[in-house]
Amino acid sequence: MFEHVEAYPGDPILSLMDDFNQDQRSEKVNLSVGFYYDEVGNVPVLDSVKAAKEFLDQQPVEANLYLPMSGDARYCQAVQRHIFGEQSTSVTERIVTVQSVGGSGALRVGADFLKRYYPDAKIYVSQPTWDNHQAIFAGAGFEVLRYPYLNQGKSEIDFAGMLKTFESLAAHSIVLLHACCHNPTGLDLIPAQWDQLFNLFKEKQIIPFLDSAYLGLGDGLEQDAYAIRALAQSGLTGFVSNSFSKVFSLYGERVGSLSVVCESAEIASRVLGQLKATIRMNYSNPPRFGAQLVRTILESEVLYQQWKSEVDVMLKRLLQMRSDLHQAIQQINPKLDVSYLLNQKGMFSFTGLSPEQVEEIREKYGVYLIRNGRVCVAGLNTGNIEVVAKAIANVSH
Ligand code: LMR
């Protein structure tokens, strides 16, 4: 029956974890999957999360009922306030937010919804982008096309190229953008460019889909949320998917959200209904525990402040690692231009190394990068930075 089932070549990101675990070398370094590691190489359990768990443990035990299809209502409300900031009622009544199974679940529910109402639309993702964007939208039946994101030297955003592509798109095309900390390049638009883009989208009736998994890890929460908040005020209809895996260090709980900014409160309520229907036919309703943890933090002024300072520690460590790696490579080869390490933001850096160089680094040094040359900066620490610097410096000539 299944003779024709082809072998799975593996996922370009997640499967690297298996390869890494099987590598017997003690000096191996994992800079592949986007986990935030602390200075001693552990994925941290945040103190704010521990406190939220203790708080929940003290509450009377509740029956473990299904959540509503759209998830925990208080969680959805708190998340909306967190990512969209303080907005007037005339804006918030136009936004619907549902709980999702991580960021991927939000993307898939959004994709299924869009496919239903715009079956002939095409979706455009940046070249390059996170590999799963392509897979999720293709899985929902979309033709996935690319818009240019990097200039020739791969050191800056090709904003003119992006605009040119968007100007040529048909009405109701969908454009996927990274709200901040672009994965894999670490290069983000500035506020004036977001404004320009949204004006163009309005003119062309393009639907933006902002994906955000790193709010707080670029320039801090307020700055990183600029695009999301500007979208809410732009008058556009658009989508925002959001993951709390990294910033709450809650990878396995799959806590995320999908928000849709609509034209009116009345449309928003119908959109919410159809999002529920989409969720029902996907996985019925989301899990409880991770959302309860995040909601407990977002609802408590004390825990929210504590969490913000913990994210700030992550952000500062990322900046330190960028600067240490830059310095270590410069010491080995002062002629090598690795200024990209300092210019890019967030958890990842895009080295521009070829797949062959990535392979060489893995074989010779046991340092694991994604094939497209992406380094997870959060995997660096003072104990492994020398070997990573040596590996990058020695293959880059
Ligand atoms: C990554 O890009 O490494 C993370 O978002 C993990 C994943 O699911 O790919």
Coordinates of C-alpha atoms and ligand atoms in Angstrom, one line a residue:
M1 CA 0.0 0.0 0.0
F2 CA 2.7 2.4 0.8
E3 CA 5.4 1.4 -1.6
H4 CA 5.3 4.9 -3.1
V5 CA 5.9 6.7 0.2
E6 CA 9.2 8.5 -0.4
A7 CA 11.9 8.8 2.3
Y8 CA 11.7 12.0 4.4
P9 CA 14.9 13.9 3.7
G10 CA 14.5 15.6 7.2
D11 CA 13.8 19.1 8.2
P12 CA 16.6 21.6 7.4
I13 CA 16.5 23.0 11.0
L14 CA 14.9 20.5 13.4
S15 CA 16.7 17.4 12.0
L16 CA 20.1 19.0 12.7
M17 CA 19.4 18.4 16.4
D18 CA 19.4 14.6 15.8
D19 CA 22.7 14.9 13.9
F20 CA 24.1 17.0 16.7
N21 CA 23.0 14.6 19.4
Q22 CA 24.6 11.7 17.5
D23 CA 28.0 13.5 17.2
Q24 CA 30.3 11.9 19.7
R25 CA 32.8 14.8 19.8
S26 CA 32.9 16.4 23.2
E27 CA 33.9 19.8 21.8
K28 CA 30.9 20.0 19.5
V29 CA 28.9 23.3 19.4
N30 CA 25.2 23.6 18.6
L31 CA 24.4 26.8 16.7
S32 CA 21.5 25.3 14.8
V33 CA 17.9 25.3 16.1
G34 CA 16.7 28.6 17.6
F35 CA 17.0 27.9 21.3
Y36 CA 18.1 30.6 23.7
Y37 CA 20.9 29.1 25.9
D38 CA 22.3 30.9 28.9
E39 CA 26.0 31.5 29.5
V40 CA 26.6 27.9 30.7
G41 CA 24.8 26.4 27.8
N42 CA 21.5 25.6 29.5
V43 CA 18.0 26.5 28.1
P44 CA 16.8 28.5 31.1
V45 CA 13.6 28.2 33.1
L46 CA 12.7 31.8 33.7
D47 CA 12.2 33.0 37.3
S48 CA 8.9 34.7 36.3
V49 CA 7.7 31.4 34.8
K50 CA 8.7 29.5 38.0
A51 CA 6.8 32.1 40.0
A52 CA 3.7 31.7 37.8
K53 CA 3.9 28.0 38.2
E54 CA 4.0 28.3 42.0
F55 CA 1.1 30.7 41.9
L56 CA -0.9 28.2 39.8
D57 CA 0.0 25.3 42.0
Q58 CA -1.5 27.2 44.9
Q59 CA -4.9 27.6 43.2
P60 CA -7.7 25.1 43.8
V61 CA -7.4 22.2 41.4
E62 CA -9.8 22.7 38.5
A63 CA -11.4 20.1 36.3
N64 CA -9.4 19.7 33.1
L65 CA -12.0 20.8 30.7
Y66 CA -11.5 21.6 27.0
L67 CA -10.6 25.2 26.4
P68 CA -12.8 27.1 24.0
M69 CA -11.8 26.6 20.3
S70 CA -10.2 30.1 20.4
G71 CA -8.3 29.3 23.6
D72 CA -8.1 30.8 27.1
A73 CA -10.1 34.1 26.8
R74 CA -8.0 35.9 29.4
Y75 CA -4.8 34.8 27.8
C76 CA -6.0 36.1 24.4
Q77 CA -6.9 39.4 25.9
A78 CA -3.6 39.8 27.7
V79 CA -1.6 38.7 24.7
Q80 CA -3.4 41.3 22.5
R81 CA -2.5 44.0 25.0
H82 CA 1.1 42.8 25.2
I83 CA 1.8 42.7 21.4
F84 CA -0.4 45.6 20.2
G85 CA 0.2 47.8 23.3
E86 CA -2.3 50.3 24.6
Q87 CA -4.7 51.1 21.8
S88 CA -7.9 53.0 21.7
T89 CA -11.2 50.9 21.8
S90 CA -11.8 51.8 18.2
V91 CA -8.7 49.9 17.3
T92 CA -9.0 47.0 19.8
E93 CA -12.6 46.2 18.8
R94 CA -11.3 45.5 15.3
I95 CA -8.7 43.0 16.4
V96 CA -9.4 39.4 17.2
T97 CA -6.9 37.2 18.9
V98 CA -7.0 33.4 19.3
Q99 CA -4.6 31.1 21.2
S100 CA -2.5 28.9 18.9
V101 CA -0.3 25.9 19.1
G102 CA 3.0 27.8 18.9
G103 CA 3.9 30.2 16.1
S104 CA 3.6 27.4 13.5
G105 CA 0.0 26.7 14.6
A106 CA -0.9 30.3 14.2
L107 CA 0.6 30.4 10.7
R108 CA -1.2 27.3 9.7
V109 CA -4.6 28.5 11.0
G110 CA -4.1 31.9 9.3
A111 CA -3.1 30.1 6.1
D112 CA -6.1 27.8 6.1
F113 CA -8.4 30.7 6.8
L114 CA -6.9 32.8 4.0
K115 CA -7.0 29.9 1.5
R116 CA -10.7 29.5 2.2
Y117 CA -11.6 33.2 1.5
Y118 CA -8.9 33.9 -1.1
P119 CA -8.3 30.6 -2.8
D120 CA -6.6 32.1 -5.8
A121 CA -4.3 34.4 -3.9
K122 CA -0.5 33.9 -3.9
I123 CA 1.7 34.3 -0.9
Y124 CA 5.1 36.0 -1.1
V125 CA 7.8 35.3 1.5
S126 CA 11.2 36.9 1.8
Q127 CA 14.2 35.4 0.1
P128 CA 15.6 34.0 2.4
T129 CA 13.1 33.2 5.1
W130 CA 12.5 30.6 7.8
D131 CA 12.1 27.3 6.0
N132 CA 8.8 26.4 7.6
H133 CA 7.1 29.5 6.1
Q134 CA 7.3 27.9 2.7
A135 CA 6.2 24.5 4.0
I136 CA 3.2 25.7 6.0
F137 CA 1.7 27.9 3.3
A138 CA 2.4 25.3 0.6
G139 CA 0.8 22.7 2.9
A140 CA -2.3 24.9 3.1
G141 CA -2.4 24.8 -0.8
F142 CA -0.8 28.1 -1.6
E143 CA 1.6 28.9 -4.3
V144 CA 4.5 30.3 -2.4
L145 CA 6.6 32.9 -4.2
R146 CA 9.6 35.0 -3.1
Y147 CA 10.3 38.7 -2.8
P148 CA 14.0 39.9 -2.6
Y149 CA 15.1 40.8 0.8
L150 CA 18.9 41.1 0.7
N151 CA 21.2 43.2 -1.5
Q152 CA 23.9 41.7 -3.7
G153 CA 26.5 41.7 -1.0
K154 CA 23.9 40.2 1.4
S155 CA 24.8 42.8 4.0
E156 CA 21.7 45.0 3.7
I157 CA 18.0 44.9 3.0
D158 CA 17.1 45.5 -0.6
F159 CA 14.2 47.8 0.2
A160 CA 13.9 49.1 -3.3
G161 CA 13.7 45.6 -4.7
M162 CA 11.0 44.7 -2.2
L163 CA 9.0 47.8 -3.1
K164 CA 9.3 47.0 -6.8
T165 CA 8.1 43.5 -6.3
F166 CA 5.1 44.6 -4.1
E167 CA 4.1 47.2 -6.6
S168 CA 3.6 44.5 -9.2
L169 CA 1.4 42.3 -7.1
A170 CA -2.3 41.5 -7.8
A171 CA -4.8 42.8 -5.3
H172 CA -5.3 40.4 -2.3
S173 CA -1.8 38.9 -2.6
I174 CA -0.5 38.0 0.8
V175 CA 2.9 39.2 1.9
L176 CA 4.6 37.5 4.8
L177 CA 7.0 39.7 6.8
H178 CA 9.0 39.2 10.0
A179 CA 7.9 41.7 12.6
C180 CA 11.4 41.9 14.1
C181 CA 14.6 39.9 14.3
H182 CA 14.3 38.5 10.8
N183 CA 15.0 34.8 10.6
P184 CA 17.6 34.0 9.2
T185 CA 19.2 37.4 8.3
G186 CA 18.9 39.4 11.5
L187 CA 18.1 42.5 9.3
D188 CA 14.9 44.5 10.0
L189 CA 13.1 47.4 8.4
I190 CA 13.1 50.7 10.2
P191 CA 9.8 52.4 11.2
A192 CA 9.8 54.8 8.2
Q193 CA 10.1 51.8 5.9
W194 CA 7.3 49.9 7.6
D195 CA 5.1 53.0 7.2
Q196 CA 6.0 53.2 3.5
L197 CA 5.2 49.6 3.0
F198 CA 1.8 49.7 4.7
N199 CA 0.9 52.7 2.6
L200 CA 1.7 50.8 -0.5
F201 CA -0.2 47.7 0.7
K202 CA -3.3 49.9 1.2
E203 CA -3.0 51.2 -2.3
K204 CA -2.5 47.8 -3.7
Q205 CA -4.9 45.9 -1.4
I206 CA -2.2 43.6 -0.3
I207 CA -2.7 41.5 2.9
P208 CA 0.3 41.6 5.3
F209 CA 1.0 38.6 7.5
L210 CA 3.5 39.6 10.2
D211 CA 5.2 36.7 11.9
S212 CA 6.8 37.4 15.3
A213 CA 8.7 35.0 17.4
Y214 CA 11.3 37.2 19.0
L215 CA 9.5 40.3 20.4
G216 CA 11.9 41.8 22.9
L217 CA 15.1 40.2 21.6
G218 CA 15.9 42.8 18.9
D219 CA 15.9 46.3 20.3
G220 CA 13.5 45.7 23.2
L221 CA 9.7 45.1 23.2
E222 CA 8.4 48.6 22.3
Q223 CA 10.7 49.0 19.3
D224 CA 10.3 45.4 18.2
A225 CA 6.5 45.7 18.2
Y226 CA 6.6 48.8 16.0
A227 CA 5.4 47.0 12.8
I228 CA 2.5 45.2 14.6
R229 CA 1.3 48.4 16.2
A230 CA 1.6 50.4 13.0
L231 CA -0.4 47.7 11.2
A232 CA -3.2 48.0 13.8
Q233 CA -3.4 51.7 13.1
S234 CA -2.9 51.7 9.4
G235 CA -6.4 50.8 8.5
L236 CA -5.2 47.7 6.7
T237 CA -6.6 44.2 7.2
G238 CA -3.7 42.0 8.3
F239 CA -2.5 39.0 10.3
V240 CA -0.1 38.7 13.2
S241 CA 1.2 35.3 14.3
N242 CA 3.2 35.2 17.5
S243 CA 5.2 32.6 19.4
F244 CA 6.2 32.7 23.1
S245 CA 8.6 29.7 22.7
K246 CA 11.8 31.8 22.8
V247 CA 10.9 34.8 25.0
F248 CA 9.3 32.7 27.7
S249 CA 11.6 29.8 27.2
L250 CA 8.5 27.6 26.9
Y251 CA 9.3 25.7 23.7
G252 CA 7.6 22.4 24.6
E253 CA 4.4 24.1 25.8
R254 CA 3.6 25.4 22.3
V255 CA 2.2 28.8 23.3
G256 CA 1.3 31.2 20.6
S257 CA -1.4 33.4 19.2
L258 CA -2.9 34.5 15.9
S259 CA -4.5 38.0 15.6
V260 CA -6.4 39.4 12.7
V261 CA -6.8 43.2 12.3
C262 CA -10.1 43.8 10.6
E263 CA -11.9 46.8 9.1
S264 CA -14.7 46.9 11.7
A265 CA -15.8 45.3 14.9
E266 CA -18.6 43.6 13.0
I267 CA -16.3 41.9 10.5
A268 CA -13.9 41.0 13.4
S269 CA -16.7 39.0 15.1
R270 CA -17.4 37.0 12.0
V271 CA -13.7 36.5 11.4
L272 CA -13.4 35.2 14.9
G273 CA -16.2 32.7 14.3
Q274 CA -14.4 31.4 11.2
L275 CA -11.1 31.2 13.0
K276 CA -12.8 29.0 15.5
A277 CA -14.2 26.8 12.7
T278 CA -10.7 26.5 11.3
I279 CA -9.2 25.5 14.6
R280 CA -12.0 23.0 15.2
M281 CA -11.2 21.2 12.0
N282 CA -7.4 21.3 12.7
Y283 CA -7.0 20.3 16.4
S284 CA -10.3 21.3 18.0
N285 CA -9.0 23.5 20.8
P286 CA -5.5 24.3 22.2
P287 CA -3.8 23.0 25.3
R288 CA -4.2 24.8 28.7
F289 CA -1.1 24.8 30.8
G290 CA 1.4 27.0 28.8
A291 CA -1.2 29.6 28.1
Q292 CA -2.1 29.7 31.8
L293 CA 1.6 30.3 32.7
V294 CA 2.0 33.1 30.2
R295 CA -1.4 34.7 31.1
T296 CA -0.4 34.6 34.8
I297 CA 2.7 36.6 34.0
L298 CA 1.1 39.0 31.5
E299 CA -1.7 39.8 34.0
S300 CA 0.5 40.5 37.0
E301 CA 2.3 43.8 37.0
V302 CA 5.1 42.3 39.2
L303 CA 5.6 39.2 37.2
Y304 CA 5.4 41.2 33.9
Q305 CA 8.2 43.5 35.0
Q306 CA 10.2 40.5 36.2
W307 CA 9.8 38.8 32.9
K308 CA 10.7 42.0 31.0
S309 CA 14.0 42.2 32.9
E310 CA 14.7 38.6 32.2
V311 CA 14.2 39.2 28.4
D312 CA 16.5 42.1 28.8
V313 CA 19.2 39.9 30.2
M314 CA 18.8 37.6 27.1
L315 CA 19.0 40.6 24.8
K316 CA 22.2 41.9 26.5
R317 CA 23.8 38.5 26.4
L318 CA 23.0 38.2 22.6
L319 CA 24.7 41.6 22.1
Q320 CA 27.7 40.5 24.1
M321 CA 28.1 37.3 22.2
R322 CA 27.9 39.2 18.9
S323 CA 30.6 41.5 20.0
D324 CA 32.8 38.8 21.5
L325 CA 32.6 36.6 18.3
H326 CA 33.3 39.6 16.2
Q327 CA 36.4 40.4 18.2
A328 CA 37.6 36.8 18.3
I329 CA 37.3 36.5 14.5
Q330 CA 39.1 39.8 14.0
Q331 CA 42.0 38.7 16.2
I332 CA 42.5 35.6 14.0
N333 CA 42.0 37.4 10.7
P334 CA 41.7 41.2 10.9
K335 CA 41.0 41.4 7.1
L336 CA 37.8 39.4 7.3
D337 CA 34.8 41.6 7.4
V338 CA 32.4 40.2 10.0
S339 CA 30.7 43.5 10.8
Y340 CA 27.4 41.7 10.0
L341 CA 27.6 40.2 13.5
L342 CA 27.3 43.7 14.9
N343 CA 24.7 45.0 12.5
Q344 CA 22.2 42.2 12.7
K345 CA 19.6 41.7 15.4
G346 CA 18.0 39.0 17.4
M347 CA 18.9 35.4 17.9
F348 CA 20.4 34.7 14.5
S349 CA 23.2 35.9 12.3
F350 CA 23.5 35.3 8.7
T351 CA 27.1 34.5 7.9
G352 CA 26.8 34.3 4.1
L353 CA 28.8 31.0 4.3
S354 CA 28.0 28.5 1.6
P355 CA 26.5 25.1 2.3
E356 CA 29.9 23.6 1.5
Q357 CA 31.6 25.8 4.1
V358 CA 28.8 25.0 6.6
E359 CA 29.6 21.3 6.0
E360 CA 33.3 21.9 6.4
I361 CA 32.8 23.6 9.7
R362 CA 30.7 20.8 10.9
E363 CA 33.2 18.1 9.9
K364 CA 36.4 19.8 11.0
Y365 CA 35.2 21.6 14.1
G366 CA 32.0 20.0 15.2
V367 CA 30.2 23.4 14.9
Y368 CA 26.6 23.0 13.7
L369 CA 25.0 25.8 11.7
I370 CA 22.0 25.7 9.4
R371 CA 22.8 24.9 5.8
N372 CA 21.9 28.4 4.7
G373 CA 24.7 29.9 6.8
R374 CA 22.6 30.9 9.8
V375 CA 24.2 30.9 13.2
C376 CA 22.2 30.8 16.4
V377 CA 24.0 33.5 18.3
A378 CA 22.2 32.4 21.5
G379 CA 24.2 29.1 21.4
L380 CA 27.5 31.0 21.9
N381 CA 29.2 31.3 25.2
T382 CA 32.6 32.1 26.5
G383 CA 33.5 28.4 26.5
N384 CA 32.8 27.8 22.8
I385 CA 33.4 31.2 21.2
E386 CA 37.1 30.5 20.4
V387 CA 36.4 27.3 18.4
V388 CA 33.5 29.0 16.6
A389 CA 35.7 32.0 15.7
K390 CA 38.4 29.7 14.5
A391 CA 36.0 27.7 12.4
I392 CA 34.4 30.7 10.7
A393 CA 37.7 32.5 10.2
N394 CA 39.4 29.4 8.7
V395 CA 36.7 28.5 6.2
S396 CA 36.1 32.1 5.0
H397 CA 38.7 33.0 2.4
Ligands
LMR1 C1 14.4 28.0 14.4 O1 14.2 28.8 13.4 O2 15.4 27.5 14.6 C2 13.3 27.9 15.3 O3 12.2 28.7 15.1 C3 12.9 26.5 15.5 C4 12.1 25.9 14.4 O4 11.0 25.4 14.6 O5 12.6 25.9 13.3

